[in-house]
PDB file of C-alpha atoms in Angstrom:
ATOM      1  CA  THR L  18      37.708  97.858  62.765  1.00 37.00           C
ATOM      2  CA  GLU L  19      34.521  99.656  61.761  1.00 43.00           C
ATOM      3  CA  ASP L  20      31.720  98.739  59.400  1.00 46.00           C
ATOM      4  CA  ALA L  21      30.294 100.939  56.680  1.00 43.00           C
ATOM      5  CA  HIS L  22      27.173  99.559  55.029  1.00 46.00           C
ATOM      6  CA  THR L  23      26.023 102.410  52.832  1.00 50.00           C
ATOM      7  CA  ALA L  24      27.585 104.445  50.051  1.00 57.00           C
ATOM      8  CA  ASN L  25      27.052 107.670  52.002  1.00 64.00           C
ATOM      9  CA  SER L  26      28.694 106.671  55.270  1.00 70.00           C
ATOM     10  CA  VAL L  27      31.192 109.157  56.711  1.00 76.00           C
ATOM     11  CA  MET L  28      34.380 107.639  58.098  1.00 78.00           C
ATOM     12  CA  HIS L  29      36.001 109.811  60.746  1.00 83.00           C
ATOM     13  CA  LEU L  30      39.803 109.673  60.756  1.00 80.00           C
ATOM     14  CA  THR L  31      40.677 110.463  64.360  1.00 88.00           C
ATOM     15  CA  GLU L  32      43.712 108.250  64.989  1.00 89.00           C
ATOM     16  CA  ARG L  33      47.189 108.022  63.501  1.00 86.00           C
ATOM     17  CA  GLU L  34      46.314 104.581  62.104  1.00 87.00           C
ATOM     18  CA  GLN L  35      42.836 103.129  61.558  1.00 87.00           C
ATOM     19  CA  THR L  36      41.267 100.225  59.717  1.00 88.00           C
ATOM     20  CA  PHE L  37      37.853 100.318  58.091  1.00 83.00           C
ATOM     21  CA  THR L  38      36.156  97.127  56.927  1.00 82.00           C
ATOM     22  CA  LEU L  39      33.611  97.569  54.160  1.00 77.00           C
ATOM     23  CA  SER L  40      31.057  94.803  53.822  1.00 80.00           C
ATOM     24  CA  HIS L  41      28.455  93.868  51.198  1.00 80.00           C
ATOM     25  CA  ILE L  42      30.632  95.101  48.306  1.00 81.00           C
ATOM     26  CA  PRO L  43      30.592  92.674  45.331  1.00 85.00           C
ATOM     27  CA  ALA L  44      33.967  93.766  43.875  1.00 82.00           C
ATOM     28  CA  ARG L  45      37.176  95.394  45.069  1.00 82.00           C
ATOM     29  CA  PRO L  46      36.503  99.161  45.107  1.00 82.00           C
ATOM     30  CA  VAL L  47      38.691 101.865  43.588  1.00 86.00           C
ATOM     31  CA  LEU L  48      38.932 104.741  46.045  1.00 83.00           C
ATOM     32  CA  SER L  49      38.178 108.267  44.887  1.00 84.00           C
ATOM     33  CA  VAL L  50      39.623 110.538  47.565  1.00 80.00           C
ATOM     34  CA  LEU L  51      39.447 114.288  48.228  1.00 76.00           C
ATOM     35  CA  ARG L  52      36.228 114.618  46.267  1.00 79.00           C
ATOM     36  CA  ASN L  53      34.730 118.094  45.789  1.00 76.00           C
ATOM     37  CA  PHE L  54      37.906 119.843  46.953  1.00 73.00           C
ATOM     38  CA  SER L  55      38.377 123.300  45.468  1.00 69.00           C
ATOM     39  CA  ALA L  56      42.097 122.789  44.768  1.00 68.00           C
ATOM     40  CA  PRO L  57      44.430 119.835  44.125  1.00 64.00           C
ATOM     41  CA  VAL L  58      46.060 118.198  47.144  1.00 69.00           C
ATOM     42  CA  GLU L  59      49.004 115.862  46.699  1.00 71.00           C
ATOM     43  CA  ILE L  60      48.726 112.574  48.570  1.00 72.00           C
ATOM     44  CA  ARG L  61      51.378 109.908  48.244  1.00 74.00           C
ATOM     45  CA  TYR L  62      49.965 106.414  48.406  1.00 74.00           C
ATOM     46  CA  SER L  63      50.149 103.221  46.421  1.00 81.00           C
ATOM     47  CA  ARG L  64      47.750 102.998  43.485  1.00 88.00           C
ATOM     48  CA  SER L  65      48.155 101.063  40.260  1.00 93.00           C
ATOM     49  CA  ASP L  66      48.155 102.767  36.878  1.00 95.00           C
ATOM     50  CA  GLU L  67      45.095 100.691  35.985  1.00 96.00           C
ATOM     51  CA  GLU L  68      43.213 102.223  38.922  1.00 95.00           C
ATOM     52  CA  TRP L  69      44.194 105.748  37.860  1.00 95.00           C
ATOM     53  CA  ALA L  70      42.923 104.980  34.355  1.00 97.00           C
ATOM     54  CA  PHE L  71      39.671 103.599  35.781  1.00 96.00           C
ATOM     55  CA  LEU L  72      39.107 106.805  37.765  1.00 95.00           C
ATOM     56  CA  LEU L  73      39.865 108.954  34.722  1.00 95.00           C
ATOM     57  CA  ALA L  74      37.297 107.078  32.659  1.00 95.00           C
ATOM     58  CA  HIS L  75      34.544 106.546  35.227  1.00 93.00           C
ATOM     59  CA  ASP L  76      34.708 108.930  38.198  1.00 92.00           C
ATOM     60  CA  ASN L  77      32.012 111.614  38.314  1.00 89.00           C
ATOM     61  CA  ASP L  78      34.165 114.103  40.221  1.00 89.00           C
ATOM     62  CA  TYR L  79      36.103 116.351  37.839  1.00 89.00           C
ATOM     63  CA  LEU L  80      38.936 117.130  40.248  1.00 86.00           C
ATOM     64  CA  SER L  81      39.451 113.442  40.991  1.00 88.00           C
ATOM     65  CA  ARG L  82      39.554 112.698  37.271  1.00 92.00           C
ATOM     66  CA  TRP L  83      42.032 115.513  36.641  1.00 91.00           C
ATOM     67  CA  SER L  84      44.224 114.141  39.462  1.00 89.00           C
ATOM     68  CA  ALA L  85      44.084 110.714  37.798  1.00 93.00           C
ATOM     69  CA  ALA L  86      45.101 112.215  34.439  1.00 95.00           C
ATOM     70  CA  ASN L  87      47.922 114.137  36.107  1.00 93.00           C
ATOM     71  CA  ALA L  88      49.240 111.005  37.833  1.00 93.00           C
ATOM     72  CA  LEU L  89      49.116 109.041  34.575  1.00 96.00           C
ATOM     73  CA  GLN L  90      50.874 111.814  32.670  1.00 97.00           C
ATOM     74  CA  ILE L  91      53.723 111.995  35.182  1.00 95.00           C
ATOM     75  CA  MET L  92      54.089 108.208  35.035  1.00 95.00           C
ATOM     76  CA  MET L  93      54.113 108.194  31.218  1.00 97.00           C
ATOM     77  CA  ILE L  94      56.637 111.041  31.048  1.00 96.00           C
ATOM     78  CA  GLU L  95      58.926 109.335  33.563  1.00 95.00           C
ATOM     79  CA  LYS L  96      58.801 106.026  31.691  1.00 96.00           C
ATOM     80  CA  GLY L  97      59.095 107.774  28.346  1.00 96.00           C
ATOM     81  CA  TYR L  98      62.150 109.682  29.543  1.00 95.00           C
ATOM     82  CA  ALA L  99      63.764 106.512  30.929  1.00 95.00           C
ATOM     83  CA  ALA L 100      63.151 104.751  27.601  1.00 96.00           C
ATOM     84  CA  ALA L 101      64.536 107.727  25.630  1.00 96.00           C
ATOM     85  CA  LEU L 102      67.755 107.618  27.651  1.00 95.00           C
ATOM     86  CA  GLN L 103      68.212 104.067  26.366  1.00 96.00           C
ATOM     87  CA  GLY L 104      67.329 105.003  22.791  1.00 95.00           C
ATOM     88  CA  LYS L 105      63.965 103.241  22.996  1.00 95.00           C
ATOM     89  CA  ASP L 106      60.366 104.320  22.441  1.00 94.00           C
ATOM     90  CA  TYR L 107      57.706 104.254  25.134  1.00 96.00           C
ATOM     91  CA  ILE L 108      54.333 102.842  24.076  1.00 96.00           C
ATOM     92  CA  ILE L 109      51.275 104.150  25.910  1.00 97.00           C
ATOM     93  CA  PRO L 110      49.338 101.217  27.418  1.00 97.00           C
ATOM     94  CA  HIS L 111      46.022 100.465  25.762  1.00 97.00           C
ATOM     95  CA  TYR L 112      44.026 100.919  28.984  1.00 97.00           C
ATOM     96  CA  ILE L 113      45.249 104.528  29.243  1.00 97.00           C
ATOM     97  CA  THR L 114      44.375 105.487  25.680  1.00 97.00           C
ATOM     98  CA  GLU L 115      40.970 103.851  26.192  1.00 97.00           C
ATOM     99  CA  ALA L 116      40.415 105.944  29.338  1.00 97.00           C
ATOM    100  CA  TYR L 117      41.131 109.118  27.374  1.00 96.00           C
ATOM    101  CA  ARG L 118      38.846 107.964  24.575  1.00 95.00           C
ATOM    102  CA  ALA L 119      36.083 107.303  27.098  1.00 95.00           C
ATOM    103  CA  CYS L 120      36.352 110.898  28.316  1.00 93.00           C
ATOM    104  CA  LEU L 121      36.094 112.186  24.748  1.00 92.00           C
ATOM    105  CA  LEU L 122      33.105 110.016  23.867  1.00 92.00           C
ATOM    106  CA  ASP L 123      31.152 111.015  26.981  1.00 89.00           C
ATOM    107  CA  ARG L 124      29.232 114.075  25.761  1.00 83.00           C
ATOM    108  CA  THR L 125      28.209 115.013  29.303  1.00 84.00           C
ATOM    109  CA  ASN L 126      31.779 116.068  30.068  1.00 84.00           C
ATOM    110  CA  ASP L 127      32.548 119.762  30.296  1.00 82.00           C
ATOM    111  CA  PRO L 128      34.663 120.733  27.222  1.00 79.00           C
ATOM    112  CA  GLU L 129      36.997 122.674  29.510  1.00 82.00           C
ATOM    113  CA  PHE L 130      37.672 119.467  31.426  1.00 88.00           C
ATOM    114  CA  ILE L 131      38.774 117.753  28.197  1.00 89.00           C
ATOM    115  CA  GLY L 132      41.299 120.516  27.627  1.00 88.00           C
ATOM    116  CA  TYR L 133      42.666 120.103  31.148  1.00 90.00           C
ATOM    117  CA  ILE L 134      43.255 116.339  30.932  1.00 93.00           C
ATOM    118  CA  TYR L 135      45.182 116.787  27.676  1.00 93.00           C
ATOM    119  CA  THR L 136      47.404 119.513  29.168  1.00 92.00           C
ATOM    120  CA  LEU L 137      50.680 118.014  30.367  1.00 94.00           C
ATOM    121  CA  PRO L 138      52.470 119.179  33.536  1.00 94.00           C
ATOM    122  CA  SER L 139      54.927 122.040  33.131  1.00 93.00           C
ATOM    123  CA  ILE L 140      58.683 121.477  32.928  1.00 92.00           C
ATOM    124  CA  LYS L 141      59.038 123.255  36.280  1.00 91.00           C
ATOM    125  CA  TYR L 142      56.599 120.820  37.896  1.00 91.00           C
ATOM    126  CA  LEU L 143      58.318 117.804  36.334  1.00 91.00           C
ATOM    127  CA  LEU L 144      61.701 118.883  37.709  1.00 89.00           C
ATOM    128  CA  MET L 145      60.335 117.961  41.129  1.00 85.00           C
ATOM    129  CA  HIS L 146      59.855 114.361  39.925  1.00 82.00           C
ATOM    130  CA  LEU L 147      62.966 113.830  37.788  1.00 85.00           C
ATOM    131  CA  HIS L 148      66.550 114.126  39.021  1.00 86.00           C
ATOM    132  CA  GLN L 149      68.509 116.625  36.900  1.00 88.00           C
ATOM    133  CA  PRO L 150      66.957 115.604  33.576  1.00 91.00           C
ATOM    134  CA  ASP L 151      68.120 116.614  30.125  1.00 94.00           C
ATOM    135  CA  VAL L 152      65.499 119.314  29.557  1.00 94.00           C
ATOM    136  CA  LEU L 153      65.712 119.173  25.762  1.00 95.00           C
ATOM    137  CA  LEU L 154      65.209 115.401  25.808  1.00 96.00           C
ATOM    138  CA  LEU L 155      62.374 115.822  28.293  1.00 95.00           C
ATOM    139  CA  GLN L 156      60.639 118.259  25.937  1.00 95.00           C
ATOM    140  CA  GLN L 157      60.998 115.763  23.086  1.00 95.00           C
ATOM    141  CA  VAL L 158      59.435 113.052  25.246  1.00 96.00           C
ATOM    142  CA  MET L 159      56.517 115.334  26.107  1.00 96.00           C
ATOM    143  CA  GLN L 160      55.939 116.251  22.465  1.00 94.00           C
ATOM    144  CA  ARG L 161      55.881 112.585  21.521  1.00 95.00           C
ATOM    145  CA  LEU L 162      53.426 111.860  24.322  1.00 96.00           C
ATOM    146  CA  LYS L 163      51.130 114.640  23.086  1.00 95.00           C
ATOM    147  CA  ARG L 164      51.332 113.222  19.582  1.00 94.00           C
ATOM    148  CA  ASP L 165      50.644 109.651  20.679  1.00 96.00           C
ATOM    149  CA  LEU L 166      47.647 110.675  22.803  1.00 95.00           C
ATOM    150  CA  ALA L 167      46.237 112.692  19.911  1.00 94.00           C
ATOM    151  CA  PHE L 168      46.861 109.866  17.441  1.00 93.00           C
ATOM    152  CA  SER L 169      45.085 107.310  19.656  1.00 94.00           C
ATOM    153  CA  ALA L 170      41.869 109.328  19.270  1.00 93.00           C
ATOM    154  CA  SER L 171      42.484 110.908  15.871  1.00 93.00           C
ATOM    155  CA  ALA L 172      39.144 109.814  14.380  1.00 92.00           C
ATOM    156  CA  ILE L 173      37.274 111.303  17.333  1.00 92.00           C
ATOM    157  CA  TRP L 174      39.164 114.607  17.087  1.00 92.00           C
ATOM    158  CA  HIS L 175      38.470 114.897  13.361  1.00 90.00           C
ATOM    159  CA  ALA L 176      34.769 114.169  13.917  1.00 90.00           C
ATOM    160  CA  ARG L 177      34.645 116.663  16.795  1.00 87.00           C
ATOM    161  CA  TYR L 178      36.248 119.362  14.653  1.00 87.00           C
ATOM    162  CA  ASN L 179      33.859 118.843  11.731  1.00 85.00           C
ATOM    163  CA  GLU L 180      30.669 118.715  13.792  1.00 81.00           C
ATOM    164  CA  GLU L 181      31.413 121.797  15.893  1.00 71.00           C
ATOM    165  CA  GLU L 182      31.498 124.250  12.995  1.00 74.00           C
ATOM    166  CA  VAL L 183      29.727 127.563  13.631  1.00 70.00           C
ATOM    167  CA  GLN L 184      26.915 127.918  11.098  1.00 68.00           C
ATOM    168  CA  CYS L 185      26.584 131.719  11.200  1.00 71.00           C
ATOM    169  CA  GLY L 186      28.750 134.844  11.397  1.00 74.00           C
ATOM    170  CA  TYR L 187      30.830 135.668  14.434  1.00 74.00           C
ATOM    171  CA  ALA L 188      28.951 136.732  17.543  1.00 75.00           C
ATOM    172  CA  PHE L 189      30.125 136.905  21.132  1.00 78.00           C
ATOM    173  CA  THR L 190      27.560 134.535  22.640  1.00 76.00           C
ATOM    174  CA  ALA L 191      27.874 131.715  25.144  1.00 76.00           C
ATOM    175  CA  ASP L 192      26.892 129.132  22.530  1.00 75.00           C
ATOM    176  CA  GLN L 193      29.467 130.333  20.003  1.00 75.00           C
ATOM    177  CA  VAL L 194      32.188 130.565  22.632  1.00 76.00           C
ATOM    178  CA  ALA L 195      31.537 126.935  23.607  1.00 75.00           C
ATOM    179  CA  ILE L 196      31.501 125.719  19.997  1.00 79.00           C
ATOM    180  CA  ARG L 197      34.691 127.574  19.051  1.00 79.00           C
ATOM    181  CA  SER L 198      36.437 126.375  22.203  1.00 81.00           C
ATOM    182  CA  LYS L 199      35.659 122.731  21.443  1.00 83.00           C
ATOM    183  CA  ARG L 200      36.574 123.118  17.777  1.00 86.00           C
ATOM    184  CA  ASN L 201      39.888 124.826  18.552  1.00 85.00           C
ATOM    185  CA  GLU L 202      40.757 122.146  21.114  1.00 87.00           C
ATOM    186  CA  ALA L 203      40.102 119.504  18.456  1.00 89.00           C
ATOM    187  CA  LEU L 204      42.271 121.385  15.951  1.00 90.00           C
ATOM    188  CA  GLN L 205      45.086 121.674  18.471  1.00 90.00           C
ATOM    189  CA  GLN L 206      45.076 117.898  18.966  1.00 91.00           C
ATOM    190  CA  ILE L 207      44.892 117.305  15.206  1.00 90.00           C
ATOM    191  CA  ALA L 208      47.947 119.548  14.807  1.00 90.00           C
ATOM    192  CA  TYR L 209      50.024 116.979  16.713  1.00 89.00           C
ATOM    193  CA  LEU L 210      49.305 114.395  14.005  1.00 85.00           C
ATOM    194  CA  GLY L 211      51.952 115.840  11.671  1.00 79.00           C
ATOM    195  CA  THR L 212      52.057 116.936   8.066  1.00 71.00           C
ATOM    196  CA  ASP L 213      48.614 115.544   7.221  1.00 73.00           C
ATOM    197  CA  ALA L 214      47.093 118.244   9.443  1.00 84.00           C
ATOM    198  CA  ILE L 215      48.857 121.198   7.770  1.00 85.00           C
ATOM    199  CA  SER L 216      46.271 121.699   5.021  1.00 85.00           C
ATOM    200  CA  MET L 217      43.425 121.589   7.565  1.00 85.00           C
ATOM    201  CA  ILE L 218      45.129 124.160   9.784  1.00 85.00           C
ATOM    202  CA  GLN L 219      45.859 126.433   6.837  1.00 87.00           C
ATOM    203  CA  ARG L 220      42.243 126.216   5.634  1.00 86.00           C
ATOM    204  CA  HIS L 221      40.996 126.969   9.150  1.00 84.00           C
ATOM    205  CA  TYR L 222      43.215 130.054   9.291  1.00 85.00           C
ATOM    206  CA  GLU L 223      42.159 131.318   5.881  1.00 86.00           C
ATOM    207  CA  GLN L 224      38.450 130.918   6.618  1.00 82.00           C
ATOM    208  CA  ALA L 225      38.620 132.544  10.068  1.00 80.00           C
ATOM    209  CA  ASP L 226      36.707 135.825  10.444  1.00 79.00           C
ATOM    210  CA  ASN L 227      37.771 136.517  14.048  1.00 75.00           C
ATOM    211  CA  MET L 228      40.852 136.383  16.272  1.00 73.00           C
ATOM    212  CA  THR L 229      39.483 133.470  18.328  1.00 74.00           C
ATOM    213  CA  ASP L 230      39.613 131.193  15.295  1.00 69.00           C
TER     214      ASP L 230
END
């Protein structure tokens, strides 16, 4: 047993099994591991879905938050697929949709990060987690999940699309690239909402003066 009394303590893992006792912590902590790594690393350990959602909403390390989103997506796809096999619908828990909404409402987040957490794992990656699934059914489950995630934040996506409009002619500048990227991401999510989005998409296409739009 070792004590760690400050937030910046370094715990050295030198044995096959070790126990660390953290004191003077008012609430049970949620661990954020492998922070600042340059690439994802898969670690298998027990963590509740609520903890993954908490990390997605509140962690300040982008890779840790992406890992949380990835873990939640795999869980939702697995449960959605199991429900679909029984002819039932899977309902995304409220705490997960709220975590995604928190990411959208935090304007300090990198727009590219928002795109990443809304990108589901590939079919090839999911085949490592599901045993001989019906691929067509799996694709249907993923499309429904995309739609449900988009619908849970539909008002935010519409507001984001309307406020990110470029006010001048096309120019290849960093500011315009950022604005168009955020606006196109919002439009992509709106597209999952169904027929109500068709007129908006058509208008966007007709008004476009460049290939990016």
